[in-house]
Coordinates of C-alpha atoms in Angstrom, one line a residue:
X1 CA -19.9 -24.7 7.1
X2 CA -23.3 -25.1 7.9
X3 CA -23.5 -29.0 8.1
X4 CA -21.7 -30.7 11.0
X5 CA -18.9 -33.5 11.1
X6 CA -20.2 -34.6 14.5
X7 CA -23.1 -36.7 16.4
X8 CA -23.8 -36.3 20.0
X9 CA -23.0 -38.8 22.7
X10 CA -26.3 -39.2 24.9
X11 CA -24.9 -40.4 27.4
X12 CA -22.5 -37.6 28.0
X13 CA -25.0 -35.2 27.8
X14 CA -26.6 -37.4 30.8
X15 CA -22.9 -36.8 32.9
X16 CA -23.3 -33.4 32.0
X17 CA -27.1 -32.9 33.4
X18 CA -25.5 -34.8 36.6
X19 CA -22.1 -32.6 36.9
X20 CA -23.7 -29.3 36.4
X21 CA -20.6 -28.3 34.8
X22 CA -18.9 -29.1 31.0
X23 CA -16.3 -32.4 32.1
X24 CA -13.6 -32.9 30.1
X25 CA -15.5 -36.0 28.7
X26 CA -18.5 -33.6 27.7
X27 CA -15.9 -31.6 25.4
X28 CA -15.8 -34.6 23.0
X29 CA -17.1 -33.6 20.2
X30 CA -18.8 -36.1 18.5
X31 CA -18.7 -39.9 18.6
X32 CA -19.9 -43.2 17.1
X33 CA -23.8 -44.4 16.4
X34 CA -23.2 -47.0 19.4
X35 CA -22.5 -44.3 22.0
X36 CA -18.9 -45.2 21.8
X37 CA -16.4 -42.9 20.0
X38 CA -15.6 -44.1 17.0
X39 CA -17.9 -44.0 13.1
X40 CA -15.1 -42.2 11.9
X41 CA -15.9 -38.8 13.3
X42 CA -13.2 -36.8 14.7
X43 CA -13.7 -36.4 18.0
X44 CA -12.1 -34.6 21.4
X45 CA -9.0 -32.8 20.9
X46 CA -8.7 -34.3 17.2
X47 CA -11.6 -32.0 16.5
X48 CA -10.5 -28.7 18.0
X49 CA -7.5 -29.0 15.9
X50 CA -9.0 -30.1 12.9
X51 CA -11.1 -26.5 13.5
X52 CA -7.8 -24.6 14.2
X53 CA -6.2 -26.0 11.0
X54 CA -9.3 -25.0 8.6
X55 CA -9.1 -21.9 10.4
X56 CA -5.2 -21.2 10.1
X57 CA -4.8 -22.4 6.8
X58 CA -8.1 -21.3 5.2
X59 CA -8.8 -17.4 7.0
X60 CA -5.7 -16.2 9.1
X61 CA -2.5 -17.2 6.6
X62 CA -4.4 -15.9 3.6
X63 CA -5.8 -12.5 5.1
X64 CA -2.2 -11.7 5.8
X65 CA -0.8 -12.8 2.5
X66 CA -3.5 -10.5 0.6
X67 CA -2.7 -7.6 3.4
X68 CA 0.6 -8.0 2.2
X69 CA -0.2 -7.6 -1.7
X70 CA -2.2 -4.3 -1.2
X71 CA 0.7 -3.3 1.2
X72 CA 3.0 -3.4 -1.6
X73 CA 0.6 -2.0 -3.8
X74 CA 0.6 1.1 -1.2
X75 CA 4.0 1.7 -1.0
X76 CA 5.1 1.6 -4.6
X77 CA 1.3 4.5 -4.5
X78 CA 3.0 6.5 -1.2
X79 CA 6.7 6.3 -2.7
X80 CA 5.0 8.0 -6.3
X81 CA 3.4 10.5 -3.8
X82 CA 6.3 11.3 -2.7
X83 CA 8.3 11.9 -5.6
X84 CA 5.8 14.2 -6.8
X85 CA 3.5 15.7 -3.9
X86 CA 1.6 18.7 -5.9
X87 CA 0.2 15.9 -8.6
X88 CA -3.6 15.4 -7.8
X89 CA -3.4 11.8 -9.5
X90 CA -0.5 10.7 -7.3
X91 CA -2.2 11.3 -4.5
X92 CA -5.7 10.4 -5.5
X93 CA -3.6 6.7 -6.3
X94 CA -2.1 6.8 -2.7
X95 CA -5.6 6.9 -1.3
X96 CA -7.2 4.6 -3.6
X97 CA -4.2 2.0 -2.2
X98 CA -4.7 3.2 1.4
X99 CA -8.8 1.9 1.5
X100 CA -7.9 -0.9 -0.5
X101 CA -4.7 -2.0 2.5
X102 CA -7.2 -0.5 5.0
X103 CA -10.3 -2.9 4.3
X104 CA -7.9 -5.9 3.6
X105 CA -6.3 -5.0 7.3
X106 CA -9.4 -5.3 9.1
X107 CA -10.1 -8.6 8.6
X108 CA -6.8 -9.1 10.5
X109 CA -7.6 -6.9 13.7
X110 CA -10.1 -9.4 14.4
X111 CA -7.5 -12.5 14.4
X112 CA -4.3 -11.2 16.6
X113 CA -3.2 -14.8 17.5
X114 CA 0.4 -15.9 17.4
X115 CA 3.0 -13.3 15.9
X116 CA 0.5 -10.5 15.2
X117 CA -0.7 -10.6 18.5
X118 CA 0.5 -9.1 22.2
X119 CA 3.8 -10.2 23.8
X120 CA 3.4 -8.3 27.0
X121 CA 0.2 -7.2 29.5
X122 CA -2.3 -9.1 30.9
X123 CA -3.8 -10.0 27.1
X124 CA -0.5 -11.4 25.9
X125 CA -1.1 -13.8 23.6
X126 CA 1.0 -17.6 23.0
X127 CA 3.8 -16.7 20.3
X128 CA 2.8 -13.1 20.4
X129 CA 5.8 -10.6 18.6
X130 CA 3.3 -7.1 18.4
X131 CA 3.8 -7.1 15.2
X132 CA 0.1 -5.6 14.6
X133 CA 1.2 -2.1 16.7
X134 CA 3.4 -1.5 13.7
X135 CA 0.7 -1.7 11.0
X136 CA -1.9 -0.4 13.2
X137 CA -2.6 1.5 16.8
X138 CA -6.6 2.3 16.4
X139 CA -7.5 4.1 18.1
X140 CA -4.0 5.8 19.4
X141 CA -3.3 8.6 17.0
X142 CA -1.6 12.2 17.4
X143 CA -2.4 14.5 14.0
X144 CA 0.3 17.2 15.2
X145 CA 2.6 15.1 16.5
X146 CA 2.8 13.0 13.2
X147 CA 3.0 16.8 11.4
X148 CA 5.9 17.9 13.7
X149 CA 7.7 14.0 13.1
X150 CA 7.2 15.2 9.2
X151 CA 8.4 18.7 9.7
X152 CA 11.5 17.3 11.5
X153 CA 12.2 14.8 8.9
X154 CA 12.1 11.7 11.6
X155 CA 13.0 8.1 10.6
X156 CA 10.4 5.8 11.3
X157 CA 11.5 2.4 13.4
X158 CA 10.8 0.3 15.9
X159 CA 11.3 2.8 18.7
X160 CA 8.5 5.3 16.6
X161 CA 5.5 6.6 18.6
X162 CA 2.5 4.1 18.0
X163 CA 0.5 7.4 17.9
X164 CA 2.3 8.5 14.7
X165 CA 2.8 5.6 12.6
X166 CA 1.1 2.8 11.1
X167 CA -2.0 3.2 8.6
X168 CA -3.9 5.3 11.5
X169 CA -1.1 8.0 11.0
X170 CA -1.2 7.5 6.9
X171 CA -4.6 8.2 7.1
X172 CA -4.1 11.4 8.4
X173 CA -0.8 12.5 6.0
X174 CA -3.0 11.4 3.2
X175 CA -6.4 12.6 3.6
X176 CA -6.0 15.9 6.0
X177 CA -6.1 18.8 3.6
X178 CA -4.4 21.7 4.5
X179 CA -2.9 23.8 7.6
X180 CA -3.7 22.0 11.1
X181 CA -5.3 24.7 13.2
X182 CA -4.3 22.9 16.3
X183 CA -0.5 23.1 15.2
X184 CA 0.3 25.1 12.3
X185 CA 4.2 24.9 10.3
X186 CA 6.7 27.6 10.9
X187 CA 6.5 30.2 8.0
X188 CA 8.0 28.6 4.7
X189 CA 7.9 25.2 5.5
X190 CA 6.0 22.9 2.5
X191 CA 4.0 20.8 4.7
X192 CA 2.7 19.1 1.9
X193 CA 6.2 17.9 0.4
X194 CA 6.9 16.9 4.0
X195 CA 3.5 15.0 4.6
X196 CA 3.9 12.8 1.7
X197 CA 7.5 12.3 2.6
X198 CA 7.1 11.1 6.0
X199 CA 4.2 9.1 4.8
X200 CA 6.1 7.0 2.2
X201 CA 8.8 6.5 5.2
X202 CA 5.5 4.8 7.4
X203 CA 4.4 3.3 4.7
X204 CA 7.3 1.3 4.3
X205 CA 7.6 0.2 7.9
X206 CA 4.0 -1.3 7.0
X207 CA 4.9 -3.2 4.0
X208 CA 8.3 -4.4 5.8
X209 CA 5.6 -5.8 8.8
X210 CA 3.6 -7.4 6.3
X211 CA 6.1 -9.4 5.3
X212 CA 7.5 -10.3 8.3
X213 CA 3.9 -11.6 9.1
X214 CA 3.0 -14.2 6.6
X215 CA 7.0 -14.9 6.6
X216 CA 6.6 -16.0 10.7
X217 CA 3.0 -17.8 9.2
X218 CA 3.6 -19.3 6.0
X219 CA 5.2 -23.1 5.9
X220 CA 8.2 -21.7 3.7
X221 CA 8.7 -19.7 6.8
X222 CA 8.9 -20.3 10.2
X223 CA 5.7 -22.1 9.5
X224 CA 3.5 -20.2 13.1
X225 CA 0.9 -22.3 11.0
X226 CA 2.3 -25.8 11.9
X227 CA 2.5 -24.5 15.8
X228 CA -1.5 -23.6 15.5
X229 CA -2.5 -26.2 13.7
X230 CA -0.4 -28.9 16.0
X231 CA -1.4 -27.5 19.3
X232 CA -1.2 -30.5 21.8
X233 CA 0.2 -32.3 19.7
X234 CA 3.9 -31.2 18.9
X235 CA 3.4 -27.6 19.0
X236 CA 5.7 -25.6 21.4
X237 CA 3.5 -22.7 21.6
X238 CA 0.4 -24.6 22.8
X239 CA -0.2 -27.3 25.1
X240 CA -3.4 -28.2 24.4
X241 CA -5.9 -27.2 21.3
X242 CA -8.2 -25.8 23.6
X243 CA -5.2 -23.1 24.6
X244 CA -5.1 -22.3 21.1
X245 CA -9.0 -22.1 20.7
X246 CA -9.0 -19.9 23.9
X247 CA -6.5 -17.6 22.0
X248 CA -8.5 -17.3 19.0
X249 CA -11.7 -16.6 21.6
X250 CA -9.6 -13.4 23.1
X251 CA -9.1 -12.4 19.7
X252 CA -12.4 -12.4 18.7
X253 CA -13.3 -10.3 21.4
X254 CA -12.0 -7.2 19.2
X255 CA -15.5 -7.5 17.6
X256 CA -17.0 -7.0 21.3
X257 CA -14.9 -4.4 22.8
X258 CA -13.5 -2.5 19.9
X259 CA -15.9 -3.0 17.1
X260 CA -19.1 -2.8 18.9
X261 CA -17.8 -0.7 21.7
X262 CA -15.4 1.8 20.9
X263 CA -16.5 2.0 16.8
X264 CA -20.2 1.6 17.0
X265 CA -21.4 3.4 21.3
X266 CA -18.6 5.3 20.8
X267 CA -19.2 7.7 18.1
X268 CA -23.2 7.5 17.9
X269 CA -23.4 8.8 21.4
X270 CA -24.6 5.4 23.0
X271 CA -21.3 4.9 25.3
X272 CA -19.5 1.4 26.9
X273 CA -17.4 0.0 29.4
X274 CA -14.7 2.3 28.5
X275 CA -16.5 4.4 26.0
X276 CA -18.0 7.9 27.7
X277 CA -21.0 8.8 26.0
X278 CA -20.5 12.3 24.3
X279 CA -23.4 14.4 25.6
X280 CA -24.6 15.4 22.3
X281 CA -26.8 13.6 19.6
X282 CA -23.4 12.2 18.0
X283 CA -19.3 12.1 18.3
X284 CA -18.3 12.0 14.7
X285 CA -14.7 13.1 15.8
X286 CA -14.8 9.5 17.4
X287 CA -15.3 7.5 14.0
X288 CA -12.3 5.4 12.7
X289 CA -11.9 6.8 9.6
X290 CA -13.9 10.2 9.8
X291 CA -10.8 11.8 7.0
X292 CA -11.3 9.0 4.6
X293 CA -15.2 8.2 5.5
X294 CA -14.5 4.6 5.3
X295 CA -15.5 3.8 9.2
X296 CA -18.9 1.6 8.1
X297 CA -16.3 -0.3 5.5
X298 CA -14.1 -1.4 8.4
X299 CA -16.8 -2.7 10.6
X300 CA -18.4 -4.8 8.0
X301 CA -14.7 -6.1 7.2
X302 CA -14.9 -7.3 11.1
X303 CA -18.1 -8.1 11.1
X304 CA -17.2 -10.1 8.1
X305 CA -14.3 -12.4 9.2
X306 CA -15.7 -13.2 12.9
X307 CA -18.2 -14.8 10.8
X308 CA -15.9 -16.8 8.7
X309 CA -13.8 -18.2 11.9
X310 CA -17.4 -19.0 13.1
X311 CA -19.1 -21.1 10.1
X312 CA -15.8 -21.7 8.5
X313 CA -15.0 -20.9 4.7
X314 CA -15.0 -22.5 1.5
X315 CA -16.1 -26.2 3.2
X316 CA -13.8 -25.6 6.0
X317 CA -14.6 -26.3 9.8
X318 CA -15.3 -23.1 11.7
X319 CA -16.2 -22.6 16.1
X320 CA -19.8 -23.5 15.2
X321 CA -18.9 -27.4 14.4
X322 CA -17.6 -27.3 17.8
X323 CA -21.2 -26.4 18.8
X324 CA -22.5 -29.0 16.6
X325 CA -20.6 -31.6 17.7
X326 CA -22.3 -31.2 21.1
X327 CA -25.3 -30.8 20.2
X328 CA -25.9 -27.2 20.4
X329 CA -26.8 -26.8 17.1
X330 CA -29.1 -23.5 18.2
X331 CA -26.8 -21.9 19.5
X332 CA -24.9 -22.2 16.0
X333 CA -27.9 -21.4 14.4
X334 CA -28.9 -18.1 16.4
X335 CA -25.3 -16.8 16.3
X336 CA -25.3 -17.2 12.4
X337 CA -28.5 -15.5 11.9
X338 CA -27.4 -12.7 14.4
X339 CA -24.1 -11.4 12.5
X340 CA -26.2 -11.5 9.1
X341 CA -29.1 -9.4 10.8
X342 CA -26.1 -7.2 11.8
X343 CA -24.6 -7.3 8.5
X344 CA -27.7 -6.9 6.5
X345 CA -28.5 -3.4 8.7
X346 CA -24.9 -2.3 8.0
X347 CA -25.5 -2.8 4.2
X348 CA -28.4 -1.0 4.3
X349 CA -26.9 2.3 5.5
X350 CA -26.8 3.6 1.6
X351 CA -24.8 6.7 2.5
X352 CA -22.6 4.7 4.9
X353 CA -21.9 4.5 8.6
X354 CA -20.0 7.8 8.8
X355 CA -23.4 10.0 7.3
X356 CA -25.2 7.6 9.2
X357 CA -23.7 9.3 12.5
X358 CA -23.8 12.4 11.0
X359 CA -27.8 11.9 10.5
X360 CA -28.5 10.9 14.4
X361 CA -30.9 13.4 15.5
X362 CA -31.0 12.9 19.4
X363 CA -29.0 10.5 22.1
X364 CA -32.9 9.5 23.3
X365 CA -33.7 8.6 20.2
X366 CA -30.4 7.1 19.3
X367 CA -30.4 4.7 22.7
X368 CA -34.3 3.7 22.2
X369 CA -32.9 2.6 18.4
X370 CA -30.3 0.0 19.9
X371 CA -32.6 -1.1 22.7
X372 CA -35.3 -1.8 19.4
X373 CA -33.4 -2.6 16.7
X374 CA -36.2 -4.4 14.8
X375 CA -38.4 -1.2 15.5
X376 CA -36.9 0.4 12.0
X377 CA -35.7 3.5 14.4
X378 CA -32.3 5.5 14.1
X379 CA -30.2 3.3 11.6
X380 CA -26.8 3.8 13.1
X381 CA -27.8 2.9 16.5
X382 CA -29.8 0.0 15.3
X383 CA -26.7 -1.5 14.0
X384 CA -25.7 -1.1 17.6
X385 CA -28.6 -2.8 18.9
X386 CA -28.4 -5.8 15.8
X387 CA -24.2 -6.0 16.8
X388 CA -25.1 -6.4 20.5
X389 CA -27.3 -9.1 20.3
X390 CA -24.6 -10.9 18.4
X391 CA -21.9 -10.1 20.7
X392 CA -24.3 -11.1 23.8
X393 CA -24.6 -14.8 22.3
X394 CA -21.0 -15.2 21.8
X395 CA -19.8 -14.4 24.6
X396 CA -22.5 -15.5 27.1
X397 CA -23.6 -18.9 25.8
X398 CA -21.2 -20.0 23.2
X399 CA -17.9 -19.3 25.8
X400 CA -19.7 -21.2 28.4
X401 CA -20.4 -23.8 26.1
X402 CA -16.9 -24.3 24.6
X403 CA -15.6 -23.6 28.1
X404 CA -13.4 -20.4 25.9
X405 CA -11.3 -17.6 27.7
X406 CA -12.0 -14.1 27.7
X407 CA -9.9 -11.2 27.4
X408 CA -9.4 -9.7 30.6
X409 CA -10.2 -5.8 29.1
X410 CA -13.7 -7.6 28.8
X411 CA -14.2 -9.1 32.6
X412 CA -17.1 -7.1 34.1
X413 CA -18.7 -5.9 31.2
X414 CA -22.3 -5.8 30.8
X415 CA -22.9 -3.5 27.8

């Protein structure tokens, strides 16, 4: 949404040039022609939850209602798989459904508020259930542990590794051809019929979480919606609607610390807080989804849903009427064109991110690309260069604007 709902208040602009510091009467977003609140703007805490409910009802609730169609779509794939391992069609189908549930899961590793989201550590989240450990653990993943939990025939529950479940581990049964070198089968053993076995029992732990998900979101559930969309008023979960925005900000911060970090420095050599840098030209063992090459495909898919929280969808309110509706309509306006820069020079990359790596021909040249993104240098770690910039506004200017939280992985960093 592109167009805001709010007017600023001059005169609290003024208390904020006097304060130094955002008041809680500076937070009011919006208010009448008369310098009064009123002209029937929403204003204050009525406009953070208006945001929250847009948000919840038009981007979170449906991106885990369509993860759970292509989830179901997988498993009836993985359970023909299974049934008949050797066929070249079954299992072509079962990776078809895999990038399809992949992309569609991405969107959601961006928005781990509420149920989806951590219930213990210092990042727990309001309502948080970890339900998103048992769809997904990037980037925790053991390839012969999950071949030695198919060779022993293991059920697959709650008390399951992370490292060998969830669509990481899928990945892996599905695309990994042949004999591990690292951990070859005992003579006789048909690793294949017991890879696509073990794979259909993961796959429906997935598609049982999936469920679970929109049921603890959805109003014909327990309706996690209503407790987002009420927060400060009614809602159990949050207080105030700024708690709830300041989950949503900590969430966000996946595109910081995991997209930009771990999927982008990590793999082209560039390094993070967190991230070593690889001594070489490139680290293509480090990308996502090296098996299935669909790495580039899951950045845009978080690339792509930060910036629908941020301008909002389909005439919904998004973060940047918040900005508005204090008059910081550039710093709505640079973030905006920032991810589309980034996303324009991810679209570009014809062969894809994962060749992209593959095509980086030194770390110097690689680390002068992301210092000069515009300078048409190294594409993969220009997309670094676009994604930083982008991440730099956010979470410099625009958290100190809406006064947002950040994740405490993220406390320190500089990159």
């Amino acid at each position: 949404m592109t167009l805001s709902r709010f007017r600023s208040l001059p005169a609290i602009a003024l208390a904020f040039l006097l304060t130094g510091c955002p008041s809680d009467d500076y937070r009011d977003f919006g208010s009448g022609d008369d310098g009064e609140p009123g002209g029937g703007d929403l204003i204050g805490d009525d406009a953070r939850r208006a945001v929250l409910a847009d948000i919840g009802a038009g981007i979170i609730l449906p991106s885990l209602r369509a993860f759970e169609e292509s989830a179901d779509t997988l498993q009836s794939a993985v359970t023909a798989h299974a049934a008949a391992p050797a066929q070249a069609q079954a299992l072509d189908e079962a990776r078809a459904a895999w990038r399809a549930a992949m992309q569609r899961w991405q969107r959601n590793e961006a928005l781990q508020v509420g149920p989806a989201g951590r219930n213990t550590g210092l990042d727990a989240t309001p309502g948080g259930a970890g339900l998103r450990d048992r769809i997904y653990t990037y980037p925790f993943r053991t390839p012969c542990s999950i071949d030695q939990a198919a060779l022993d025939d293991a059920a697959v529950d709650e008390n399951t590794a992370i490292t060998i479940r969830g669509l990481g581990a899928l990945e892996y049964l599905l695309f990994f051809e042949g004999v591990n070198p690292d951990c070859p089968p005992p003579d006789g053993a048909d690793l294949a019929a017991k890879r696509a076995q073990y794979a259909e029992r993961v796959t429906d732990t997935i598609a049982a979480t999936a469920g679970e998900l929109v049921a603890r979101w959805s109003p014909e559930g327990d309706d996690f919606l209503s407790e987002w969309s009420s927060a400060g008023a009614g809602s159990g979960t949050y207080m105030r609607p700024q708690a709830a925005l300041d989950a949503l900000s900590v969430a966000l911060f996946y595109v910081e610390k995991e997209t930009k970090d771990r999927k982008i420095a990590g793999p082209t050599g560039i390094g993070a807080t967190g991230v070593d840098p690889c001594g070489d030209a490139n680290c293509p063992e480090r990308l996502e989804s090296r098996l299935s090459m669909t790495s580039g495909a899951n950045i845009r898919a978080n690339l792509a849903v930060f910036r629908d929280v941020f301008t909002g969808v389909e005439d919904g309110m998004g973060v940047n009427d918040l900005l508005r509706g204090i008059g910081r309509d550039d710093l709505a306006d640079e973030m905006i064109a920032e991810l589309d820069d980034t996303l324009a020079q991810l679209d570009a990359l014809e062969a894809g991110f994962d060749a992209a790596v593959l095509a980086i021909p030194s770390n110097e040249a690689c680390i002068n690309a992301s210092a000069n993104p515009d300078g048409g240098g190294v594409p993969a770690c220009a997309l670094h260069g676009y994604i930083r910039r982008a991440m730099d506004t956010f979470r410099g200017p625009i958290v100190a604007a809406l006064s947002l939280a950040t994740p405490n992985a993220a406390a320190g960093d500089n990159d």
